[in-house]
Amino acid sequence: MERKKMKVVIIGGVAAGPKTAARLRRLNPDAEITIIERGKLLSYAGCGMPYFVSGDVPEWKKLTDTPAGVVRDTVFFQNVKGIRVLNRTLAETIDRNNKTVTVVHVETGEKQALPYDKLVLATGGMPVHLPVEGVGLNNVFRLWQAEDALSMNKALSMGTLKKAVIIGGGLIGVEMTEALTKRGLQVTLVEMLPHLLPGLLDPETAVFLTRYLRSQGVEVHCGERVSCLKGDDRGNVEKVVTTRTEIPADIALVSIGVRPNSKLASDAGLQIGKSGNILVNDYLQTSDPAIYAGGDCVQNIHLLTGKPVFAPMGSTANKHGRVIANNLMGMEEKFKGILATAVVKAFDYNVGKTGLTETQAREAGFDPVTCLMPSSDIPHFYPHARQVFLKLIADRKTRKILGAQVAGPGEGVKRIDVLATAITFGATVDDLPGIDLGYAPPYATAIDIAAHAANVLRNKIEGLAFTLTPMEVKAMVDRGEDFIWLDVRSPDEFKQKRIEDQRVKLIPLGMLSRRLEELSKDKKIVPFCKISLRGYEAQTLLTGAGFKDVQFMDGGIEAWPYEGISEK
Ligand SMILES: Cc1cc2nc3c(=O)[nH]c(=O)nc-3n(C[C@H](O)[C@H](O)[C@H](O)COP(=O)(O)OP(=O)(O)OC[C@H]3O[C@@H](n4cnc5c(N)ncnc54)[C@H](O)[C@@H]3O)c2cc1C
């Protein structure tokens, strides 16, 4: 094929599609590039929709403009990029033998067959349908495409809607919790699984988010399945009925996940993976070498497990677009895979994850060792230091870092990005503390919390530190186990904030060696302090003094996410 004159048809005009087109145009000024998009709008910042609904982005136009303020519409693509866009046009069928795509204009019904040398599928995903009665009522929304955000905003602008129920505690559900609260609504978030962000966080990290959202006035119901939505006699939603309760609702948002949009590909006989994604090779080429695919519609490979993973993200879709364009030009670039990194803002809380959760690591056959580290994001003496809870996970055998999660008002997302980079390059817990990260008090601590957490994991792997997570201690409490919950902080700290439980005994660390006779050697001892540095020291002191069953509580009282804390 004469490269310069290649005809490239791209189906899908939001993220992966336009990215492919733009890169291809830069590489090949002579290619004939056509984007087919069912919707009216294209190349808009879909990830910005929650911030449009919240009012943080004051007008819709901002999501469709270039940074220079030019709207990215069909005219812009044609005039500035030399890319033809057929919007309001649906790609109906692909004829692989004749290399044509049949498209139909969704308003006029006019059909045409477009020839291609190379075809790119960037058909994205679709929201998972909630299969219960009442989802068709008025004021029940989903947030998938531009039209959804615009019509939701219109409904909210009337000012009559007061109570919102968000069904689904994933990324979009959490973002929209903030958005709707900011619009003055009382929000209830309902999640079917036992905790929020179930694919992203382990329970003990998620519980911080739940506690924080409740502190912002949001009602959070986890472990509850929605059984139906009920409406009034005008067909407006009135309540959301769950397996446990009925929640009044003037507006409901269904955000229970995304599935790949791969029907066009499967109808054309392309290979499809188990979760319905289009199968692609390392070059993002489908089972037909003339057809590439990228974005939410394809199956990715997880960099740590080497197994297929579905993690539909705009970050990945954009990377795919560039790789596809390079490969269309014969540059043979591989897309190596993903870590399913995701970050999300909830009011003033920053939440994120990269790599595997502890649960996913175990399921994948690793032997995970974990540490939960509550810490200040910058030195405590510098103004505006804020707390971050970091969970770091590594494999006991290979010592490789497997994953990290953060939650808290502090700068956790920077740590997620550092750890995503480290994991991508195969870093171990021994490599991480040696990385030359930047330090100055306004930005970080001298030993960054990520490095500090890696050192804790090294201690654990080497048998120097024995810990229990707050979840494990909570389970012991719930089972009514008899153990000594040894608070080794100062009496002042104890007065300020303490765990109210009869098992708790205060012996400040400085007095511990002189008061050993107050502790029974027959009982399990669980020392802790504020973040459990002193808890760790208490553990070494006690084991050195012959106590056999000592495990300090990971993260100390700061990482205790449950009820039962009294604070002055
Ligand atoms: C509210 C919201 C917030 C998000 N926030 C983030 C975030 O913060 N970070 C992040 O990384 N990701 C985020 N995402 C996910 C991100 O938007 C998607 O991963 C990304 O848009 C996927 O890009 P894509 O090009 O693969 O598919 P899409 O963006 O889904 O675009 C596919 C397009 O193809 C069109 N199409 C499909 N079939 C046909 C056909 N047969 N003919 C013509 N056109 C067709 C569709 O109309 C659609 O416009 C968010 C998503 C939503 C909905």
Coordinates of C-alpha atoms and ligand atoms in Angstrom, one line a residue:
M1 CA 0.0 0.0 0.0
E2 CA 1.2 3.5 -0.8
R3 CA 1.4 4.9 2.7
K4 CA 1.0 8.5 1.8
K5 CA -2.4 8.0 0.2
M6 CA -3.9 5.6 2.7
K7 CA -7.6 5.8 3.5
V8 CA -8.2 5.5 7.2
V9 CA -11.7 5.3 8.6
I10 CA -12.1 5.7 12.4
I11 CA -15.3 4.8 14.2
G12 CA -15.8 6.7 17.4
G13 CA -15.1 10.4 17.9
V14 CA -14.5 11.0 21.6
A15 CA -11.1 10.0 23.0
A16 CA -9.2 7.1 21.2
G17 CA -10.7 8.0 17.8
P18 CA -9.7 11.7 17.6
K19 CA -6.3 11.0 19.3
T20 CA -5.5 8.4 16.6
A21 CA -6.6 10.9 13.9
A22 CA -4.6 13.8 15.2
R23 CA -1.4 11.8 15.6
L24 CA -1.8 10.2 12.2
R25 CA -2.3 13.5 10.6
R26 CA 0.9 14.8 12.2
L27 CA 2.7 11.7 10.9
N28 CA 1.2 11.7 7.5
P29 CA -0.1 14.9 5.9
D30 CA -1.5 13.0 2.9
A31 CA -3.6 10.3 4.6
E32 CA -7.4 10.5 4.0
I33 CA -8.8 10.4 7.5
T34 CA -12.5 10.1 8.2
I35 CA -14.0 9.9 11.7
I36 CA -17.5 8.5 12.1
E37 CA -19.4 9.5 15.2
R38 CA -23.0 8.7 16.1
G39 CA -23.3 11.7 18.4
K40 CA -23.4 15.4 17.6
L41 CA -20.4 16.4 19.7
L42 CA -16.9 15.0 19.4
S43 CA -13.6 15.1 21.1
Y44 CA -15.1 16.6 24.2
A45 CA -13.7 16.1 27.7
G46 CA -16.2 13.4 28.9
C47 CA -14.1 13.1 32.2
G48 CA -15.0 16.7 32.9
M49 CA -18.7 16.1 32.9
P50 CA -19.0 15.7 36.7
Y51 CA -17.3 19.1 37.1
F52 CA -19.7 20.7 34.7
V53 CA -22.7 19.3 36.6
S54 CA -21.1 20.5 39.9
G55 CA -20.7 24.0 38.5
D56 CA -16.9 24.0 38.9
V57 CA -16.7 24.1 35.1
P58 CA -19.1 27.0 34.5
E59 CA -20.1 26.4 30.9
W60 CA -20.3 23.3 28.7
K61 CA -18.2 25.0 25.9
K62 CA -15.1 24.6 28.1
L63 CA -15.3 20.8 27.7
T64 CA -15.4 21.1 23.9
D65 CA -12.8 23.8 23.3
T66 CA -9.1 23.6 22.7
P67 CA -6.9 25.4 25.3
A68 CA -6.9 28.3 22.9
G69 CA -10.8 28.5 23.1
V70 CA -11.6 27.1 19.7
V71 CA -14.5 24.6 19.6
R72 CA -13.4 21.2 18.4
D73 CA -16.3 20.7 16.0
T74 CA -16.5 19.2 12.5
V75 CA -15.4 22.5 10.9
F76 CA -12.4 22.7 13.2
F77 CA -11.4 19.1 12.4
Q78 CA -11.8 19.8 8.6
N79 CA -10.1 23.2 8.5
V80 CA -7.4 22.9 11.1
K81 CA -6.6 19.2 11.0
G82 CA -7.7 18.2 7.5
I83 CA -9.8 15.4 9.0
R84 CA -13.3 14.7 7.7
V85 CA -15.8 14.1 10.4
L86 CA -19.2 12.6 9.8
N87 CA -21.1 13.2 13.0
R88 CA -24.7 12.1 13.7
T89 CA -23.6 9.1 11.6
L90 CA -23.8 5.5 12.7
A91 CA -21.4 2.8 11.4
E92 CA -23.8 -0.1 10.8
T93 CA -21.7 -2.8 9.3
I94 CA -18.2 -3.7 8.3
D95 CA -17.5 -5.6 5.0
R96 CA -14.0 -6.9 5.7
N97 CA -13.7 -8.6 2.2
N98 CA -14.4 -5.4 0.3
K99 CA -12.9 -3.2 3.0
T100 CA -15.9 -0.9 3.4
V101 CA -18.0 0.4 6.3
T102 CA -21.7 1.1 5.7
V103 CA -22.8 4.2 7.6
V104 CA -26.2 5.8 8.0
H105 CA -27.0 9.4 9.0
V106 CA -29.1 9.1 12.1
E107 CA -31.4 12.0 11.2
T108 CA -31.8 11.7 7.4
G109 CA -31.4 8.0 7.1
E110 CA -29.0 8.5 4.2
K111 CA -26.6 5.6 3.8
Q112 CA -23.2 5.3 2.2
A113 CA -20.4 2.8 2.0
L114 CA -17.0 4.2 2.9
P115 CA -13.9 2.4 1.6
Y116 CA -10.9 2.0 3.8
D117 CA -7.3 0.7 3.7
K118 CA -7.2 0.6 7.5
L119 CA -10.0 0.8 9.9
V120 CA -9.8 1.9 13.5
L121 CA -12.5 0.9 16.0
A122 CA -12.8 3.3 18.9
T123 CA -16.4 2.6 19.8
G124 CA -15.9 2.9 23.5
G125 CA -18.1 1.4 26.2
M126 CA -21.7 1.6 27.3
P127 CA -23.2 2.0 30.7
V128 CA -24.4 -1.2 32.3
H129 CA -28.2 -1.3 32.4
L130 CA -29.9 -1.5 35.8
P131 CA -32.4 -4.3 35.3
V132 CA -35.1 -3.1 37.7
E133 CA -38.6 -1.6 37.4
G134 CA -38.7 2.2 37.4
V135 CA -35.4 3.1 35.6
G136 CA -37.4 4.7 32.9
L137 CA -39.0 7.3 35.3
N138 CA -38.5 11.0 34.8
N139 CA -35.4 12.4 36.4
V140 CA -33.5 9.1 36.4
F141 CA -30.2 9.7 34.6
R142 CA -27.0 8.1 33.6
L143 CA -23.8 10.0 32.9
W144 CA -22.3 8.6 29.8
Q145 CA -22.4 11.0 27.0
A146 CA -22.6 14.8 26.5
E147 CA -26.4 14.7 26.2
D148 CA -26.7 13.0 29.6
A149 CA -24.7 15.8 31.3
L150 CA -26.6 18.5 29.5
S151 CA -30.0 17.1 30.3
M152 CA -29.1 16.4 34.0
N153 CA -27.8 20.0 34.3
K154 CA -31.1 21.3 32.8
A155 CA -33.1 19.3 35.3
L156 CA -31.0 20.6 38.2
S157 CA -31.2 24.2 37.0
M158 CA -34.9 24.2 37.8
G159 CA -33.9 24.3 41.4
T160 CA -36.8 22.1 42.6
L161 CA -34.8 18.9 43.1
K162 CA -33.7 18.4 46.6
K163 CA -32.9 14.8 47.2
A164 CA -30.6 12.7 45.0
V165 CA -29.8 9.0 45.1
I166 CA -26.8 7.8 43.3
I167 CA -26.9 4.1 42.5
G168 CA -23.3 2.7 42.2
G169 CA -20.3 3.6 44.4
G170 CA -17.7 3.5 41.6
L171 CA -15.6 6.3 40.2
I172 CA -18.5 8.2 38.6
G173 CA -20.8 7.6 41.6
V174 CA -18.2 9.1 43.9
E175 CA -17.5 12.1 41.7
M176 CA -21.1 12.8 41.3
T177 CA -21.7 12.7 45.1
E178 CA -19.6 15.8 45.3
A179 CA -21.2 17.3 42.2
L180 CA -24.8 17.0 43.4
T181 CA -23.9 18.0 47.0
K182 CA -22.4 21.2 45.5
R183 CA -25.6 21.8 43.7
G184 CA -27.4 21.9 47.1
L185 CA -28.9 18.4 47.0
Q186 CA -29.0 15.9 49.9
V187 CA -27.2 12.9 48.4
T188 CA -27.5 9.2 49.2
L189 CA -25.0 6.9 47.7
V190 CA -26.0 3.2 47.4
E191 CA -23.5 0.5 46.6
M192 CA -24.4 -3.2 46.2
L193 CA -21.0 -4.5 47.4
P194 CA -19.8 -4.2 50.9
H195 CA -17.7 -1.1 50.3
L196 CA -17.2 1.9 48.0
L197 CA -14.9 1.8 45.0
P198 CA -14.9 -2.0 45.2
G199 CA -12.7 -2.6 42.2
L200 CA -10.2 0.0 43.3
L201 CA -9.8 -0.2 47.1
D202 CA -9.4 -2.8 49.8
P203 CA -12.1 -2.5 52.5
E204 CA -9.8 -0.8 55.1
T205 CA -8.9 2.0 52.6
A206 CA -12.5 2.4 51.4
V207 CA -13.8 2.8 54.9
F208 CA -11.9 6.1 55.2
L209 CA -13.7 7.4 52.2
T210 CA -17.1 6.3 53.5
R211 CA -16.4 7.9 56.9
Y212 CA -15.3 11.1 55.2
L213 CA -18.3 11.3 52.8
R214 CA -20.6 10.9 55.9
S215 CA -18.8 13.8 57.5
Q216 CA -19.7 15.8 54.5
G217 CA -23.4 15.0 55.0
V218 CA -23.7 12.3 52.4
E219 CA -25.6 9.2 53.3
V220 CA -23.7 6.0 52.3
H221 CA -25.5 2.7 52.1
C222 CA -23.1 -0.2 51.2
G223 CA -24.1 -3.8 50.8
E224 CA -27.6 -2.8 49.6
R225 CA -29.0 -3.8 46.2
V226 CA -31.5 -1.6 44.5
S227 CA -34.7 -3.6 43.9
C228 CA -36.8 -0.9 42.1
L229 CA -37.5 2.8 41.7
K230 CA -41.0 4.2 42.3
G231 CA -42.6 7.2 40.8
D232 CA -45.4 9.6 41.5
D233 CA -48.6 9.9 39.3
R234 CA -46.7 12.3 36.9
G235 CA -44.0 9.6 36.3
N236 CA -41.3 11.4 38.3
V237 CA -39.0 9.3 40.4
E238 CA -40.1 9.5 44.1
K239 CA -38.0 6.9 45.8
V240 CA -35.4 4.2 45.4
V241 CA -36.2 0.9 47.0
T242 CA -33.2 -1.2 48.2
T243 CA -33.0 -4.6 49.9
R244 CA -33.0 -2.8 53.2
T245 CA -34.9 0.5 52.9
E246 CA -36.7 3.1 50.9
I247 CA -34.9 6.3 50.1
P248 CA -36.7 9.4 49.0
A249 CA -35.4 10.7 45.6
D250 CA -36.3 13.7 43.4
I251 CA -33.5 12.6 41.1
A252 CA -31.5 9.4 40.7
L253 CA -28.3 8.6 38.8
V254 CA -27.5 5.1 37.7
S255 CA -23.8 4.6 37.6
I256 CA -23.2 0.9 38.0
G257 CA -20.4 0.3 35.5
V258 CA -19.4 0.2 31.9
R259 CA -19.3 -2.6 29.4
P260 CA -17.4 -2.7 26.1
N261 CA -19.3 -1.6 23.0
S262 CA -18.1 -4.4 20.6
K263 CA -21.2 -5.4 18.7
L264 CA -20.0 -3.9 15.4
A265 CA -16.8 -5.8 15.8
S266 CA -18.3 -9.1 16.7
D267 CA -20.9 -8.8 13.9
A268 CA -17.9 -8.4 11.5
G269 CA -16.5 -11.7 12.9
L270 CA -13.6 -10.1 14.8
Q271 CA -12.4 -12.0 17.9
I272 CA -14.0 -11.0 21.1
G273 CA -12.6 -11.7 24.6
K274 CA -14.5 -13.2 27.6
S275 CA -15.7 -9.9 29.0
G276 CA -17.0 -8.8 25.6
N277 CA -14.0 -6.7 24.7
I278 CA -12.4 -6.7 21.2
L279 CA -9.3 -8.8 21.3
V280 CA -6.1 -7.0 20.1
N281 CA -2.5 -7.9 19.9
D282 CA 0.4 -5.9 21.4
Y283 CA 0.1 -3.6 18.4
L284 CA -3.6 -3.0 19.1
Q285 CA -4.4 -4.9 15.9
T286 CA -7.6 -7.0 15.9
S287 CA -7.8 -10.5 14.5
D288 CA -8.1 -8.7 11.1
P289 CA -4.7 -7.1 10.4
A290 CA -6.4 -4.2 8.5
I291 CA -8.4 -3.3 11.6
Y292 CA -7.0 -1.7 14.7
A293 CA -9.0 -1.0 17.9
G294 CA -8.4 1.0 21.1
G295 CA -10.0 2.7 24.1
D296 CA -12.8 1.2 26.2
C297 CA -13.9 -1.3 23.6
V298 CA -10.7 -3.4 23.8
Q299 CA -9.2 -5.8 26.2
N300 CA -6.0 -4.8 28.0
I301 CA -3.4 -6.8 29.6
H302 CA -2.5 -6.2 33.3
L303 CA 1.2 -5.5 33.5
L304 CA 1.6 -7.4 36.8
T305 CA -0.5 -10.5 36.1
G306 CA -0.2 -10.7 32.4
K307 CA -3.9 -11.5 32.3
P308 CA -6.7 -9.7 30.6
V309 CA -8.3 -6.8 32.5
F310 CA -11.1 -4.4 31.7
A311 CA -10.4 -1.0 33.1
P312 CA -12.1 1.6 30.9
M313 CA -10.2 4.9 31.4
G314 CA -9.6 8.0 29.3
S315 CA -5.9 7.9 30.1
T316 CA -5.6 4.5 28.4
A317 CA -7.8 5.4 25.5
N318 CA -5.6 8.4 24.6
K319 CA -2.4 6.3 24.8
H320 CA -4.0 3.7 22.6
G321 CA -4.8 6.4 20.0
R322 CA -1.2 7.4 19.7
V323 CA 0.1 3.8 19.5
I324 CA -2.5 2.9 16.8
A325 CA -1.5 5.9 14.7
N326 CA 2.2 5.0 15.0
N327 CA 1.4 1.4 13.9
L328 CA -0.7 2.6 11.0
M329 CA 2.5 4.3 9.8
G330 CA 4.4 1.0 10.3
M331 CA 6.3 2.2 13.4
E332 CA 5.7 -1.1 15.2
E333 CA 5.0 0.2 18.6
K334 CA 3.8 -2.1 21.3
F335 CA 1.2 -1.2 23.9
K336 CA 2.6 -3.0 26.9
G337 CA -0.4 -3.0 29.2
I338 CA -1.9 -1.2 32.1
L339 CA -1.9 -1.1 35.9
A340 CA -5.5 0.0 36.1
T341 CA -4.5 3.2 37.8
A342 CA -7.3 5.4 38.8
V343 CA -7.6 8.6 40.9
V344 CA -10.7 10.3 42.1
K345 CA -11.5 13.5 44.0
A346 CA -14.3 13.5 46.5
F347 CA -14.8 17.0 48.0
D348 CA -11.4 17.6 49.7
Y349 CA -10.4 14.0 49.8
N350 CA -8.0 12.5 47.2
V351 CA -8.4 8.8 46.5
G352 CA -6.3 6.7 44.2
K353 CA -5.1 3.3 43.3
T354 CA -2.5 1.7 41.1
G355 CA -1.6 -2.0 40.5
L356 CA -3.4 -4.7 42.4
T357 CA -5.4 -4.4 45.6
E358 CA -4.5 -6.9 48.3
T359 CA -7.5 -9.0 47.4
Q360 CA -6.6 -9.0 43.7
A361 CA -3.0 -9.8 44.5
R362 CA -4.0 -12.8 46.5
E363 CA -6.4 -13.9 43.7
A364 CA -3.6 -13.6 41.2
G365 CA -1.5 -16.0 43.2
F366 CA 0.9 -13.6 44.9
D367 CA 1.7 -13.7 48.6
P368 CA 1.0 -10.1 49.5
V369 CA 2.5 -8.3 52.4
T370 CA 0.9 -4.9 53.2
C371 CA 1.4 -1.8 55.2
L372 CA -1.1 0.9 56.1
M373 CA 0.6 4.2 56.7
P374 CA -1.2 7.3 57.9
S375 CA 1.1 10.2 57.5
S376 CA 1.3 13.9 56.9
D377 CA 1.9 14.7 53.2
I378 CA 4.5 17.3 54.1
P379 CA 6.3 18.0 57.4
H380 CA 4.0 18.7 60.2
F381 CA 5.7 22.1 60.9
Y382 CA 4.9 23.5 57.4
P383 CA 1.5 25.2 57.0
H384 CA -1.3 23.2 55.4
A385 CA 0.2 19.7 56.1
R386 CA -2.6 17.3 55.5
Q387 CA -3.1 13.6 56.2
V388 CA -2.8 10.8 53.7
F389 CA -3.5 7.1 54.3
L390 CA -1.2 5.0 52.1
K391 CA -1.6 1.3 51.7
L392 CA 1.4 -0.3 50.0
I393 CA 1.4 -3.9 48.8
A394 CA 4.3 -6.0 47.8
D395 CA 5.0 -9.7 47.0
R396 CA 6.8 -11.4 49.9
K397 CA 8.8 -13.7 47.6
T398 CA 10.0 -11.4 44.9
R399 CA 9.7 -8.2 47.0
K400 CA 8.2 -6.5 44.0
I401 CA 5.7 -3.7 44.6
L402 CA 2.3 -4.9 43.5
G403 CA 0.0 -2.0 44.3
A404 CA -0.8 1.1 46.3
Q405 CA -3.9 2.9 47.5
V406 CA -4.3 6.4 49.0
A407 CA -7.2 8.2 50.7
G408 CA -7.2 11.4 52.5
P409 CA -7.1 15.2 52.2
G410 CA -3.3 15.2 51.6
E411 CA -1.4 14.9 48.3
G412 CA -1.8 11.2 47.7
V413 CA -2.1 11.3 44.0
K414 CA 1.5 12.3 43.5
R415 CA 2.4 9.1 45.5
I416 CA 0.2 7.0 43.3
D417 CA 2.0 8.3 40.2
V418 CA 5.4 7.7 41.7
L419 CA 4.3 4.2 42.6
A420 CA 2.7 3.5 39.2
T421 CA 6.1 4.5 37.7
A422 CA 8.0 2.3 40.1
I423 CA 5.7 -0.7 39.5
T424 CA 5.9 -0.3 35.7
F425 CA 9.7 -0.6 35.9
G426 CA 9.5 -3.6 38.2
A427 CA 10.7 -1.9 41.4
T428 CA 11.0 -3.8 44.6
V429 CA 10.6 -2.6 48.2
D430 CA 14.4 -2.3 48.3
D431 CA 14.5 -0.1 45.2
L432 CA 11.8 2.4 46.2
P433 CA 13.6 4.0 49.3
G434 CA 16.6 4.7 47.1
I435 CA 14.8 6.7 44.4
D436 CA 16.0 10.3 44.4
L437 CA 12.6 12.0 45.0
G438 CA 12.5 15.7 45.5
Y439 CA 12.3 17.2 49.0
A440 CA 11.5 20.6 50.3
P441 CA 9.0 21.2 53.2
P442 CA 6.3 22.7 51.0
Y443 CA 6.2 19.5 48.9
A444 CA 7.2 16.4 50.8
T445 CA 8.9 14.9 53.8
A446 CA 12.6 14.2 53.8
I447 CA 11.9 10.5 53.4
D448 CA 8.8 10.4 51.3
I449 CA 5.8 8.4 52.7
A450 CA 6.0 6.0 49.8
A451 CA 9.6 5.3 50.6
H452 CA 8.8 5.1 54.3
A453 CA 6.0 2.6 53.6
A454 CA 8.5 0.5 51.5
N455 CA 10.9 0.4 54.5
V456 CA 8.1 -0.8 56.7
L457 CA 7.4 -3.6 54.2
R458 CA 11.1 -4.6 54.2
N459 CA 10.9 -4.9 58.0
K460 CA 7.9 -7.1 57.7
I461 CA 9.3 -9.3 55.0
E462 CA 12.5 -9.7 57.0
G463 CA 10.6 -10.8 60.1
L464 CA 11.5 -7.7 62.1
A465 CA 7.9 -6.3 62.3
F466 CA 4.8 -8.3 63.0
T467 CA 1.5 -6.5 62.4
L468 CA -2.3 -6.8 62.4
T469 CA -4.3 -4.5 60.2
P470 CA -7.1 -2.5 61.8
M471 CA -9.5 -4.8 60.0
E472 CA -8.0 -7.9 61.7
V473 CA -8.0 -6.2 65.1
K474 CA -11.7 -5.2 64.5
A475 CA -12.5 -8.8 63.7
M476 CA -10.8 -9.9 67.0
V477 CA -12.9 -7.3 68.9
D478 CA -16.1 -8.4 67.1
R479 CA -15.3 -12.1 68.1
G480 CA -14.9 -10.9 71.7
E481 CA -11.3 -12.1 71.9
D482 CA -9.3 -11.5 75.1
F483 CA -6.1 -9.5 74.3
I484 CA -4.2 -6.5 75.5
W485 CA -4.7 -3.5 73.3
L486 CA -1.6 -1.7 74.4
D487 CA -1.7 2.1 73.8
V488 CA 1.9 3.3 74.1
R489 CA 1.3 7.0 73.5
S490 CA 1.6 9.7 76.1
P491 CA -1.1 10.4 78.7
D492 CA -1.8 13.7 77.0
E493 CA -2.4 12.0 73.6
F494 CA -4.6 9.5 75.3
K495 CA -6.7 12.2 76.9
Q496 CA -7.1 13.9 73.5
K497 CA -8.1 10.8 71.5
R498 CA -8.5 7.2 72.5
I499 CA -10.1 3.9 71.6
E500 CA -12.9 3.2 74.0
D501 CA -12.6 -0.4 74.8
Q502 CA -12.0 -2.3 78.0
R503 CA -9.1 -4.2 76.4
V504 CA -7.1 -0.9 75.9
K505 CA -4.3 -0.4 78.4
L506 CA -2.2 2.8 78.5
I507 CA 1.5 2.4 79.1
P508 CA 3.6 5.1 77.5
L509 CA 6.6 3.7 75.6
G510 CA 9.1 5.4 77.8
M511 CA 7.7 3.5 80.8
L512 CA 7.1 0.2 79.2
S513 CA 10.3 -1.6 80.2
R514 CA 9.6 -0.6 83.9
R515 CA 6.0 -1.8 83.8
L516 CA 6.3 -5.2 82.1
E517 CA 4.9 -7.0 85.1
E518 CA 1.5 -5.4 84.3
L519 CA 1.3 -7.4 81.1
S520 CA 0.4 -11.1 81.0
K521 CA 2.7 -13.3 78.9
D522 CA -0.2 -15.6 78.2
K523 CA -2.2 -13.0 76.3
K524 CA -1.8 -11.6 72.9
I525 CA -0.5 -8.1 73.0
V526 CA -1.4 -5.6 70.3
P527 CA 0.6 -2.4 70.8
F528 CA -0.2 0.8 68.9
C529 CA 0.5 4.5 69.0
K530 CA -0.5 7.4 66.7
I531 CA 0.9 5.9 63.5
S532 CA 2.5 2.8 65.1
L533 CA 6.2 3.8 64.9
R534 CA 6.2 3.6 68.7
G535 CA 3.9 0.6 68.3
Y536 CA 6.7 -1.1 66.4
E537 CA 9.2 -0.1 69.0
A538 CA 7.0 -1.6 71.7
Q539 CA 6.7 -4.8 69.8
T540 CA 10.5 -5.2 69.6
L541 CA 10.9 -4.3 73.3
L542 CA 8.2 -6.8 74.3
T543 CA 9.5 -9.7 72.1
G544 CA 13.0 -8.9 73.4
A545 CA 11.6 -9.3 77.0
G546 CA 10.2 -12.8 76.1
F547 CA 6.6 -12.0 75.2
K548 CA 5.7 -14.5 72.5
D549 CA 2.5 -13.2 71.0
V550 CA 3.0 -9.5 70.0
Q551 CA 1.7 -7.9 66.8
F552 CA 1.4 -4.1 66.6
M553 CA -1.6 -2.5 64.9
D554 CA -0.7 -1.2 61.5
G555 CA -1.1 2.5 61.1
G556 CA -1.9 3.1 64.8
I557 CA -5.0 5.0 66.0
E558 CA -4.8 7.3 63.0
A559 CA -5.6 4.3 60.7
W560 CA -8.5 3.1 62.9
P561 CA -11.5 3.8 60.7
Y562 CA -14.2 2.4 62.9
E563 CA -16.5 3.7 65.6
G564 CA -15.5 3.7 69.2
I565 CA -13.0 6.5 69.2
S566 CA -13.5 9.4 71.7
E567 CA -11.9 12.7 70.8
K568 CA -11.6 16.0 72.7
Ligands
LIG1 C1 -18.6 10.9 33.8 C2 -17.3 10.2 33.4 C3 -16.1 10.6 34.0 C4 -15.0 10.0 33.7 N1 -13.8 10.4 34.3 C5 -12.6 9.8 33.9 C6 -11.4 10.2 34.5 O1 -11.4 11.1 35.4 N2 -10.3 9.6 34.1 C7 -10.2 8.7 33.2 O2 -9.1 8.2 32.8 N3 -11.4 8.3 32.6 C8 -12.6 8.8 32.9 N4 -13.7 8.4 32.3 C9 -13.7 7.4 31.3 C10 -13.4 7.9 29.9 O3 -14.2 9.0 29.6 C11 -13.4 6.8 28.9 O4 -12.5 5.8 29.3 C12 -13.0 7.3 27.5 O5 -13.9 8.3 27.1 C13 -13.0 6.2 26.5 O6 -12.8 6.7 25.3 P1 -13.1 5.9 23.9 O7 -12.7 6.8 22.8 O8 -12.6 4.5 24.0 O9 -14.7 5.8 24.0 P2 -15.9 6.8 24.2 O10 -15.4 8.0 24.9 O11 -17.0 6.0 24.8 O12 -16.3 7.2 22.7 C14 -16.8 6.2 21.8 C15 -17.6 7.0 20.8 O13 -17.9 6.1 19.8 C16 -19.2 6.3 19.3 N5 -19.7 5.1 18.6 C17 -19.8 3.9 19.1 N6 -20.3 3.0 18.2 C18 -20.5 3.7 17.1 C19 -20.9 3.4 15.8 N7 -21.3 2.2 15.5 N8 -21.0 4.4 14.9 C20 -20.6 5.7 15.2 N9 -20.2 6.0 16.4 C21 -20.1 5.1 17.3 C22 -20.0 6.7 20.5 O14 -21.1 7.5 20.2 C23 -19.0 7.4 21.4 O15 -19.1 8.8 21.3 C24 -14.9 9.0 32.6 C25 -16.1 8.6 32.0 C26 -17.3 9.3 32.4 C27 -18.6 8.9 31.7

